[in-house]
Amino acid sequence: MDRKIVLITGGSSGIGKSIGNFLHEKGYTVYGTSRNPDNVKDSVFPLVQLDVRDSESIAKAVQEVVTKSGRIDVLINNAGVGITGPLEEIPAEEIKNNFDTNVFGPIAVMKAVLPYMRNQKAGLIINVTSIAGYMGLPYRSVYSASKGALELITEALRMEVKNFGISITNVAPGDFATNIATRRYHAPLIEGSPYEESYGRTLRMMDEHVDSGSNPEKMAQAVYNIIKTDVPNVHYKVGAFMQKFSIVLKRILPDKVYEKLLMNHYKL
Ligand SMILES: NC(=O)c1ccc[n+]([C@@H]2O[C@H](COP(=O)([O-])OP(=O)(O)OC[C@H]3O[C@@H](n4cnc5c(N)ncnc54)[C@H](OP(=O)(O)O)[C@@H]3O)[C@@H](O)[C@H]2O)c1
């Protein structure tokens, strides 16, 4: 039985919970996190309090895991939130909150964990990004940008810490059926707004995609496979074929053709 110590941010729901359950069943020692662990009654692995926007809570959570288990072998930076809206109409504080959660949060957690991993001369960090981070998607500009930023942070950091025995990788999910759509910030549909009709239509499509998304267990299996890999890849994509293929299309098609495909898809 493998007794690796795993810390998953956002272990209370959706993908993080699925990964935690799966790894717990496989015999790993799993710690998840939640902003309000006392509200989560059904977790099969312990949840420590952590808000990725609060550096003190990150330091306390990491310290708690190290005190209890002596080390952190795998960090899964999974906590994240969605955001939708016409860029022109999204309040600046919501844009900032999204970057605080999806970009500065995971960076802060990595900064807290890296000293332990360097001392251990071993460690694996898996950053949960998004297929939406590979392209600017209409009415998801901020989300695409935050996940794209984390992809590049991973690429760069990977080279900085390789010689310390630490591996870092990105896992980009496509659409998965979780609570993300109900919990994300939606810029309100403003009556009479020039964006009202097309944003409304796109928002309905986005919500349908998440509701009919894959089972988060698929992400858990993928993460498990990565943990078992000696030298993980830089990028992994997990999701429906067309979602993964959209990244290939972006690479091979001229920009304007790709943009046309996206606009047709979203009926813009
Ligand atoms: N579902 C999809 O279709 C999809 C697609 C692409 C990428 N993703 C990414 O996958 C990850 C997991 O999403 P999900 O679909 O599982 O969503 P979810 O069901 O809403 O779960 C989000 C998790 O993040 C935690 N979280 C949110 N804000 C936090 C904060 N400020 N500090 C600490 N934890 C916070 C939540 O914990 P508490 O509320 O308990 O604190 C919760 O456990 C996210 O990074 C998301 O962007 C999801």
mmCIF file of C-alpha atoms and ligand atoms in Angstrom:
data_model
loop_
_atom_site.group_PDB
_atom_site.id
_atom_site.type_symbol
_atom_site.label_atom_id
_atom_site.label_comp_id
_atom_site.label_asym_id
_atom_site.label_seq_id
_atom_site.Cartn_x
_atom_site.Cartn_y
_atom_site.Cartn_z
ATOM 1 C CA MET A 1 0.000 0.000 0.000
ATOM 2 C CA ASP A 2 1.254 3.469 -0.947
ATOM 3 C CA ARG A 3 1.325 5.885 1.992
ATOM 4 C CA LYS A 4 2.102 9.101 0.186
ATOM 5 C CA ILE A 5 0.906 12.259 1.930
ATOM 6 C CA VAL A 6 -1.390 14.260 -0.354
ATOM 7 C CA LEU A 7 -2.758 17.770 0.197
ATOM 8 C CA ILE A 8 -5.676 18.804 -2.029
ATOM 9 C CA THR A 9 -6.956 22.374 -1.902
ATOM 10 C CA GLY A 10 -10.734 22.477 -2.267
ATOM 11 C CA GLY A 11 -11.456 18.933 -1.119
ATOM 12 C CA SER A 12 -15.038 19.655 -0.097
ATOM 13 C CA SER A 13 -16.755 19.420 -3.464
ATOM 14 C CA GLY A 14 -16.600 18.348 -7.103
ATOM 15 C CA ILE A 15 -13.266 17.402 -8.630
ATOM 16 C CA GLY A 16 -11.214 17.858 -5.437
ATOM 17 C CA LYS A 17 -13.571 15.683 -3.431
ATOM 18 C CA SER A 18 -13.526 12.987 -6.134
ATOM 19 C CA ILE A 19 -9.728 12.998 -6.278
ATOM 20 C CA GLY A 20 -9.558 12.825 -2.475
ATOM 21 C CA ASN A 21 -12.008 9.924 -2.260
ATOM 22 C CA PHE A 22 -10.169 8.017 -4.975
ATOM 23 C CA LEU A 23 -6.706 8.477 -3.466
ATOM 24 C CA HIS A 24 -8.035 7.707 0.029
ATOM 25 C CA GLU A 25 -9.416 4.401 -1.315
ATOM 26 C CA LYS A 26 -6.040 3.667 -2.886
ATOM 27 C CA GLY A 27 -4.414 3.966 0.535
ATOM 28 C CA TYR A 28 -2.897 7.439 0.336
ATOM 29 C CA THR A 29 -3.006 9.716 3.372
ATOM 30 C CA VAL A 30 -5.196 12.521 2.073
ATOM 31 C CA TYR A 31 -5.778 15.974 3.535
ATOM 32 C CA GLY A 32 -8.323 18.162 1.810
ATOM 33 C CA THR A 33 -9.149 21.766 2.520
ATOM 34 C CA SER A 34 -12.249 23.895 2.777
ATOM 35 C CA ARG A 35 -12.895 27.490 3.750
ATOM 36 C CA ASN A 36 -15.511 26.130 6.176
ATOM 37 C CA PRO A 37 -14.606 22.540 7.036
ATOM 38 C CA ASP A 38 -17.206 22.410 9.825
ATOM 39 C CA ASN A 39 -19.964 22.697 7.216
ATOM 40 C CA VAL A 40 -18.800 19.557 5.402
ATOM 41 C CA LYS A 41 -20.211 16.547 7.202
ATOM 42 C CA ASP A 42 -19.580 13.691 4.764
ATOM 43 C CA SER A 43 -15.865 13.865 3.975
ATOM 44 C CA VAL A 44 -14.052 10.519 4.161
ATOM 45 C CA PHE A 45 -10.683 12.284 4.548
ATOM 46 C CA PRO A 46 -9.814 15.136 6.963
ATOM 47 C CA LEU A 47 -10.430 18.704 5.811
ATOM 48 C CA VAL A 48 -8.271 21.521 7.135
ATOM 49 C CA GLN A 49 -9.355 25.150 7.029
ATOM 50 C CA LEU A 50 -7.800 27.081 4.151
ATOM 51 C CA ASP A 51 -8.740 30.031 1.993
ATOM 52 C CA VAL A 52 -6.257 30.397 -0.849
ATOM 53 C CA ARG A 53 -6.686 34.189 -0.632
ATOM 54 C CA ASP A 54 -5.472 34.235 2.984
ATOM 55 C CA SER A 55 -1.741 33.573 3.407
ATOM 56 C CA GLU A 56 -2.073 33.012 7.168
ATOM 57 C CA SER A 57 -4.597 30.220 6.634
ATOM 58 C CA ILE A 58 -2.307 28.642 4.012
ATOM 59 C CA ALA A 59 0.662 28.665 6.387
ATOM 60 C CA LYS A 60 -1.456 27.159 9.198
ATOM 61 C CA ALA A 61 -2.919 24.439 6.975
ATOM 62 C CA VAL A 62 0.455 23.401 5.556
ATOM 63 C CA GLN A 63 1.961 23.404 9.057
ATOM 64 C CA GLU A 64 -0.908 21.241 10.327
ATOM 65 C CA VAL A 65 -0.336 18.618 7.641
ATOM 66 C CA VAL A 66 3.431 18.581 8.188
ATOM 67 C CA THR A 67 3.005 18.355 11.978
ATOM 68 C CA LYS A 68 0.581 15.437 11.646
ATOM 69 C CA SER A 69 2.262 13.532 8.814
ATOM 70 C CA GLY A 70 5.835 14.799 8.702
ATOM 71 C CA ARG A 71 5.858 15.660 4.995
ATOM 72 C CA ILE A 72 3.853 16.554 1.908
ATOM 73 C CA ASP A 73 4.549 14.332 -1.075
ATOM 74 C CA VAL A 74 1.846 15.589 -3.423
ATOM 75 C CA LEU A 75 0.131 18.972 -3.569
ATOM 76 C CA ILE A 76 -2.955 19.191 -5.759
ATOM 77 C CA ASN A 77 -3.794 22.843 -6.344
ATOM 78 C CA ASN A 78 -7.434 22.284 -7.185
ATOM 79 C CA ALA A 79 -9.354 25.102 -5.455
ATOM 80 C CA GLY A 80 -10.745 27.502 -7.999
ATOM 81 C CA VAL A 81 -13.804 29.469 -9.004
ATOM 82 C CA GLY A 82 -15.525 30.316 -12.259
ATOM 83 C CA ILE A 83 -16.525 33.707 -13.566
ATOM 84 C CA THR A 84 -18.598 34.695 -16.574
ATOM 85 C CA GLY A 85 -19.733 37.916 -18.147
ATOM 86 C CA PRO A 86 -19.030 40.510 -20.807
ATOM 87 C CA LEU A 87 -15.641 41.906 -19.775
ATOM 88 C CA GLU A 88 -17.029 45.433 -20.026
ATOM 89 C CA GLU A 89 -19.666 44.645 -17.402
ATOM 90 C CA ILE A 90 -17.712 42.536 -14.871
ATOM 91 C CA PRO A 91 -16.919 44.605 -11.770
ATOM 92 C CA ALA A 92 -13.180 45.075 -11.243
ATOM 93 C CA GLU A 93 -13.368 43.556 -7.747
ATOM 94 C CA GLU A 94 -14.814 40.321 -9.193
ATOM 95 C CA ILE A 95 -11.998 40.121 -11.733
ATOM 96 C CA LYS A 96 -9.510 40.630 -8.913
ATOM 97 C CA ASN A 97 -11.219 38.030 -6.742
ATOM 98 C CA ASN A 98 -11.003 35.502 -9.552
ATOM 99 C CA PHE A 99 -7.289 36.083 -10.035
ATOM 100 C CA ASP A 100 -6.758 36.042 -6.256
ATOM 101 C CA THR A 101 -8.390 32.607 -6.114
ATOM 102 C CA ASN A 102 -7.261 31.008 -9.381
ATOM 103 C CA VAL A 103 -3.765 32.459 -9.803
ATOM 104 C CA PHE A 104 -2.331 34.159 -6.695
ATOM 105 C CA GLY A 105 -3.921 31.485 -4.454
ATOM 106 C CA PRO A 106 -2.238 28.462 -6.048
ATOM 107 C CA ILE A 107 1.036 30.404 -6.253
ATOM 108 C CA ALA A 108 0.851 31.138 -2.507
ATOM 109 C CA VAL A 109 0.119 27.484 -1.709
ATOM 110 C CA MET A 110 3.077 26.361 -3.838
ATOM 111 C CA LYS A 111 5.334 28.885 -2.087
ATOM 112 C CA ALA A 112 4.257 27.463 1.275
ATOM 113 C CA VAL A 113 4.842 23.842 0.270
ATOM 114 C CA LEU A 114 8.021 24.149 -1.820
ATOM 115 C CA PRO A 115 10.446 24.590 1.130
ATOM 116 C CA TYR A 116 9.281 21.238 2.542
ATOM 117 C CA MET A 117 9.569 19.545 -0.838
ATOM 118 C CA ARG A 118 13.061 20.987 -1.370
ATOM 119 C CA ASN A 119 14.143 19.660 2.033
ATOM 120 C CA GLN A 120 12.684 16.267 1.173
ATOM 121 C CA LYS A 121 14.396 16.463 -2.254
ATOM 122 C CA ALA A 122 11.132 15.122 -3.650
ATOM 123 C CA GLY A 123 7.591 16.208 -4.342
ATOM 124 C CA LEU A 124 4.901 16.495 -6.960
ATOM 125 C CA ILE A 125 2.633 19.486 -7.571
ATOM 126 C CA ILE A 126 -0.423 19.094 -9.778
ATOM 127 C CA ASN A 127 -2.105 22.333 -10.790
ATOM 128 C CA VAL A 128 -5.719 21.993 -11.892
ATOM 129 C CA THR A 129 -6.175 24.452 -14.731
ATOM 130 C CA SER A 130 -8.782 24.226 -17.518
ATOM 131 C CA ILE A 131 -9.104 23.567 -21.231
ATOM 132 C CA ALA A 132 -10.624 27.075 -21.209
ATOM 133 C CA GLY A 133 -7.119 28.285 -20.312
ATOM 134 C CA TYR A 134 -5.813 27.337 -23.749
ATOM 135 C CA MET A 135 -7.942 29.885 -25.613
ATOM 136 C CA GLY A 136 -9.787 33.102 -24.910
ATOM 137 C CA LEU A 137 -13.430 32.083 -24.694
ATOM 138 C CA PRO A 138 -16.201 34.659 -25.141
ATOM 139 C CA TYR A 139 -17.808 35.756 -21.864
ATOM 140 C CA ARG A 140 -15.170 33.747 -20.032
ATOM 141 C CA SER A 141 -12.251 36.097 -20.662
ATOM 142 C CA VAL A 142 -11.237 36.339 -17.002
ATOM 143 C CA TYR A 143 -11.548 32.610 -16.337
ATOM 144 C CA SER A 144 -9.577 31.726 -19.499
ATOM 145 C CA ALA A 145 -6.900 34.246 -18.546
ATOM 146 C CA SER A 146 -6.591 33.056 -14.940
ATOM 147 C CA LYS A 147 -6.256 29.403 -15.937
ATOM 148 C CA GLY A 148 -3.900 30.258 -18.807
ATOM 149 C CA ALA A 149 -1.741 32.201 -16.341
ATOM 150 C CA LEU A 150 -1.501 29.200 -14.031
ATOM 151 C CA GLU A 151 -0.525 26.989 -16.990
ATOM 152 C CA LEU A 152 2.442 29.269 -17.739
ATOM 153 C CA ILE A 153 3.449 29.595 -14.080
ATOM 154 C CA THR A 154 3.620 25.798 -13.978
ATOM 155 C CA GLU A 155 5.705 25.601 -17.168
ATOM 156 C CA ALA A 156 8.243 28.068 -15.781
ATOM 157 C CA LEU A 157 8.384 26.830 -12.187
ATOM 158 C CA ARG A 158 8.837 23.271 -13.393
ATOM 159 C CA MET A 159 12.255 24.168 -14.804
ATOM 160 C CA GLU A 160 13.223 26.130 -11.688
ATOM 161 C CA VAL A 161 12.647 23.245 -9.268
ATOM 162 C CA LYS A 162 13.513 20.186 -11.361
ATOM 163 C CA ASN A 163 17.004 19.956 -9.875
ATOM 164 C CA PHE A 164 15.501 19.772 -6.371
ATOM 165 C CA GLY A 165 13.709 16.551 -7.293
ATOM 166 C CA ILE A 166 10.329 18.292 -7.552
ATOM 167 C CA SER A 167 7.919 17.705 -10.451
ATOM 168 C CA ILE A 168 5.144 20.092 -11.421
ATOM 169 C CA THR A 169 2.411 19.492 -13.942
ATOM 170 C CA ASN A 170 -0.853 20.956 -15.215
ATOM 171 C CA VAL A 171 -4.075 19.021 -15.531
ATOM 172 C CA ALA A 172 -6.653 20.842 -17.619
ATOM 173 C CA PRO A 173 -10.203 19.528 -17.254
ATOM 174 C CA GLY A 174 -12.872 20.022 -19.880
ATOM 175 C CA ASP A 175 -16.463 20.257 -18.624
ATOM 176 C CA PHE A 176 -17.184 18.204 -15.505
ATOM 177 C CA ALA A 177 -20.514 17.930 -13.716
ATOM 178 C CA THR A 178 -19.768 19.688 -10.405
ATOM 179 C CA ASN A 179 -21.079 22.657 -8.434
ATOM 180 C CA ILE A 180 -18.817 25.080 -10.293
ATOM 181 C CA ALA A 181 -21.573 26.596 -12.460
ATOM 182 C CA THR A 182 -23.865 27.333 -9.513
ATOM 183 C CA ARG A 183 -21.010 28.745 -7.429
ATOM 184 C CA ARG A 184 -19.279 30.874 -10.025
ATOM 185 C CA TYR A 185 -19.666 34.614 -10.292
ATOM 186 C CA HIS A 186 -22.094 35.436 -13.112
ATOM 187 C CA ALA A 187 -22.168 39.032 -14.231
ATOM 188 C CA PRO A 188 -25.906 39.776 -14.176
ATOM 189 C CA LEU A 189 -27.813 39.906 -17.443
ATOM 190 C CA ILE A 190 -28.566 43.610 -17.690
ATOM 191 C CA GLU A 191 -31.837 44.460 -19.383
ATOM 192 C CA GLY A 192 -31.147 46.657 -22.369
ATOM 193 C CA SER A 193 -27.405 45.901 -22.307
ATOM 194 C CA PRO A 194 -25.852 45.570 -25.768
ATOM 195 C CA TYR A 195 -24.591 42.166 -24.594
ATOM 196 C CA GLU A 196 -27.921 40.953 -23.158
ATOM 197 C CA GLU A 197 -28.937 38.588 -25.940
ATOM 198 C CA SER A 198 -25.605 37.021 -26.874
ATOM 199 C CA TYR A 199 -24.322 36.774 -23.276
ATOM 200 C CA GLY A 200 -27.647 35.242 -22.187
ATOM 201 C CA ARG A 201 -27.432 32.643 -24.957
ATOM 202 C CA THR A 202 -23.788 31.833 -24.235
ATOM 203 C CA LEU A 203 -24.443 31.592 -20.494
ATOM 204 C CA ARG A 204 -27.205 29.024 -21.077
ATOM 205 C CA MET A 205 -24.846 27.000 -23.296
ATOM 206 C CA MET A 206 -22.040 27.147 -20.727
ATOM 207 C CA ASP A 207 -24.331 25.947 -17.929
ATOM 208 C CA GLU A 208 -25.653 23.101 -20.103
ATOM 209 C CA HIS A 209 -22.074 22.045 -20.916
ATOM 210 C CA VAL A 210 -21.170 21.804 -17.220
ATOM 211 C CA ASP A 211 -24.431 20.008 -16.308
ATOM 212 C CA SER A 212 -23.855 17.430 -19.045
ATOM 213 C CA GLY A 213 -20.134 17.279 -18.266
ATOM 214 C CA SER A 214 -18.039 14.216 -17.471
ATOM 215 C CA ASN A 215 -18.004 12.433 -14.132
ATOM 216 C CA PRO A 216 -15.301 13.960 -11.871
ATOM 217 C CA GLU A 217 -14.074 10.418 -11.183
ATOM 218 C CA LYS A 218 -12.398 10.630 -14.586
ATOM 219 C CA MET A 219 -10.240 13.449 -13.206
ATOM 220 C CA ALA A 220 -9.492 11.366 -10.111
ATOM 221 C CA GLN A 221 -8.279 8.467 -12.260
ATOM 222 C CA ALA A 222 -6.139 10.837 -14.347
ATOM 223 C CA VAL A 223 -4.554 12.392 -11.255
ATOM 224 C CA TYR A 224 -3.894 8.936 -9.807
ATOM 225 C CA ASN A 225 -2.140 7.927 -13.055
ATOM 226 C CA ILE A 226 0.015 11.073 -12.902
ATOM 227 C CA ILE A 227 1.026 10.349 -9.301
ATOM 228 C CA LYS A 228 2.101 6.858 -10.406
ATOM 229 C CA THR A 229 4.169 8.240 -13.317
ATOM 230 C CA ASP A 230 7.924 8.565 -12.731
ATOM 231 C CA VAL A 231 8.371 11.687 -14.850
ATOM 232 C CA PRO A 232 5.035 13.462 -15.377
ATOM 233 C CA ASN A 233 4.384 15.437 -18.539
ATOM 234 C CA VAL A 234 4.114 19.235 -18.556
ATOM 235 C CA HIS A 235 0.444 19.234 -19.585
ATOM 236 C CA TYR A 236 -2.468 16.836 -19.330
ATOM 237 C CA LYS A 237 -5.951 17.420 -20.696
ATOM 238 C CA VAL A 238 -8.904 15.440 -19.388
ATOM 239 C CA GLY A 239 -12.378 15.635 -20.893
ATOM 240 C CA ALA A 240 -14.558 14.940 -23.891
ATOM 241 C CA PHE A 241 -12.791 14.370 -27.210
ATOM 242 C CA MET A 242 -14.000 17.592 -28.878
ATOM 243 C CA GLN A 243 -12.929 19.700 -25.890
ATOM 244 C CA LYS A 244 -9.406 18.282 -26.047
ATOM 245 C CA PHE A 245 -9.391 18.471 -29.857
ATOM 246 C CA SER A 246 -10.230 22.193 -29.683
ATOM 247 C CA ILE A 247 -6.681 22.734 -28.392
ATOM 248 C CA VAL A 248 -5.227 20.872 -31.376
ATOM 249 C CA LEU A 249 -7.408 22.920 -33.726
ATOM 250 C CA LYS A 250 -6.139 26.140 -32.196
ATOM 251 C CA ARG A 251 -2.572 24.992 -32.806
ATOM 252 C CA ILE A 252 -3.060 24.067 -36.456
ATOM 253 C CA LEU A 253 -5.691 26.484 -37.783
ATOM 254 C CA PRO A 254 -5.080 30.100 -38.783
ATOM 255 C CA ASP A 255 -6.216 32.415 -35.940
ATOM 256 C CA LYS A 256 -9.132 33.899 -37.864
ATOM 257 C CA VAL A 257 -10.461 30.474 -38.884
ATOM 258 C CA TYR A 258 -10.285 29.301 -35.292
ATOM 259 C CA GLU A 259 -12.045 32.445 -34.115
ATOM 260 C CA LYS A 260 -14.791 31.865 -36.681
ATOM 261 C CA LEU A 261 -15.254 28.299 -35.408
ATOM 262 C CA LEU A 262 -15.641 29.561 -31.833
ATOM 263 C CA MET A 263 -18.072 32.298 -32.881
ATOM 264 C CA ASN A 264 -20.176 29.785 -34.845
ATOM 265 C CA HIS A 265 -20.135 27.413 -31.900
ATOM 266 C CA TYR A 266 -21.388 30.095 -29.517
ATOM 267 C CA LYS A 267 -23.723 31.567 -32.178
ATOM 268 C CA LEU A 268 -22.183 35.033 -31.788
HETATM 269 N N1 LIG B 1 -16.140 21.532 -13.305
HETATM 270 C C1 LIG B 1 -15.599 21.896 -14.447
HETATM 271 O O1 LIG B 1 -16.241 21.789 -15.512
HETATM 272 C C2 LIG B 1 -14.199 22.439 -14.489
HETATM 273 C C3 LIG B 1 -13.617 22.639 -15.740
HETATM 274 C C4 LIG B 1 -12.319 23.143 -15.808
HETATM 275 C C5 LIG B 1 -11.600 23.413 -14.656
HETATM 276 N N2 LIG B 1 -12.190 23.205 -13.435
HETATM 277 C C6 LIG B 1 -11.391 23.525 -12.247
HETATM 278 O O2 LIG B 1 -11.418 22.444 -11.354
HETATM 279 C C7 LIG B 1 -11.249 22.921 -10.010
HETATM 280 C C8 LIG B 1 -12.344 22.329 -9.130
HETATM 281 O O3 LIG B 1 -13.599 22.822 -9.572
HETATM 282 P P1 LIG B 1 -14.971 22.035 -9.346
HETATM 283 O O4 LIG B 1 -15.616 21.934 -10.678
HETATM 284 O O5 LIG B 1 -14.756 20.825 -8.548
HETATM 285 O O6 LIG B 1 -15.787 23.164 -8.537
HETATM 286 P P2 LIG B 1 -16.574 23.126 -7.144
HETATM 287 O O7 LIG B 1 -17.410 21.903 -7.044
HETATM 288 O O8 LIG B 1 -17.231 24.461 -7.052
HETATM 289 O O9 LIG B 1 -15.389 23.035 -6.060
HETATM 290 C C9 LIG B 1 -14.506 24.101 -5.858
HETATM 291 C C10 LIG B 1 -13.623 23.816 -4.655
HETATM 292 O O10 LIG B 1 -12.728 24.922 -4.478
HETATM 293 C C11 LIG B 1 -12.806 25.374 -3.135
HETATM 294 N N3 LIG B 1 -12.602 26.820 -3.094
HETATM 295 C C12 LIG B 1 -13.291 27.784 -3.763
HETATM 296 N N4 LIG B 1 -12.820 29.005 -3.437
HETATM 297 C C13 LIG B 1 -11.813 28.795 -2.545
HETATM 298 C C14 LIG B 1 -10.932 29.653 -1.843
HETATM 299 N N5 LIG B 1 -10.982 30.994 -1.967
HETATM 300 N N6 LIG B 1 -10.006 29.092 -1.023
HETATM 301 C C15 LIG B 1 -9.953 27.773 -0.878
HETATM 302 N N7 LIG B 1 -10.758 26.903 -1.494
HETATM 303 C C16 LIG B 1 -11.678 27.417 -2.321
HETATM 304 C C17 LIG B 1 -14.166 24.949 -2.623
HETATM 305 O O11 LIG B 1 -14.065 24.717 -1.231
HETATM 306 P P3 LIG B 1 -14.933 25.471 -0.091
HETATM 307 O O12 LIG B 1 -16.092 26.145 -0.776
HETATM 308 O O13 LIG B 1 -15.355 24.366 0.819
HETATM 309 O O14 LIG B 1 -13.967 26.403 0.531
HETATM 310 C C18 LIG B 1 -14.419 23.647 -3.381
HETATM 311 O O15 LIG B 1 -13.921 22.548 -2.659
HETATM 312 C C19 LIG B 1 -11.301 24.454 -10.101
HETATM 313 O O16 LIG B 1 -9.974 24.970 -10.101
HETATM 314 C C20 LIG B 1 -11.957 24.702 -11.444
HETATM 315 O O17 LIG B 1 -11.604 25.942 -12.005
HETATM 316 C C21 LIG B 1 -13.469 22.725 -13.327
#
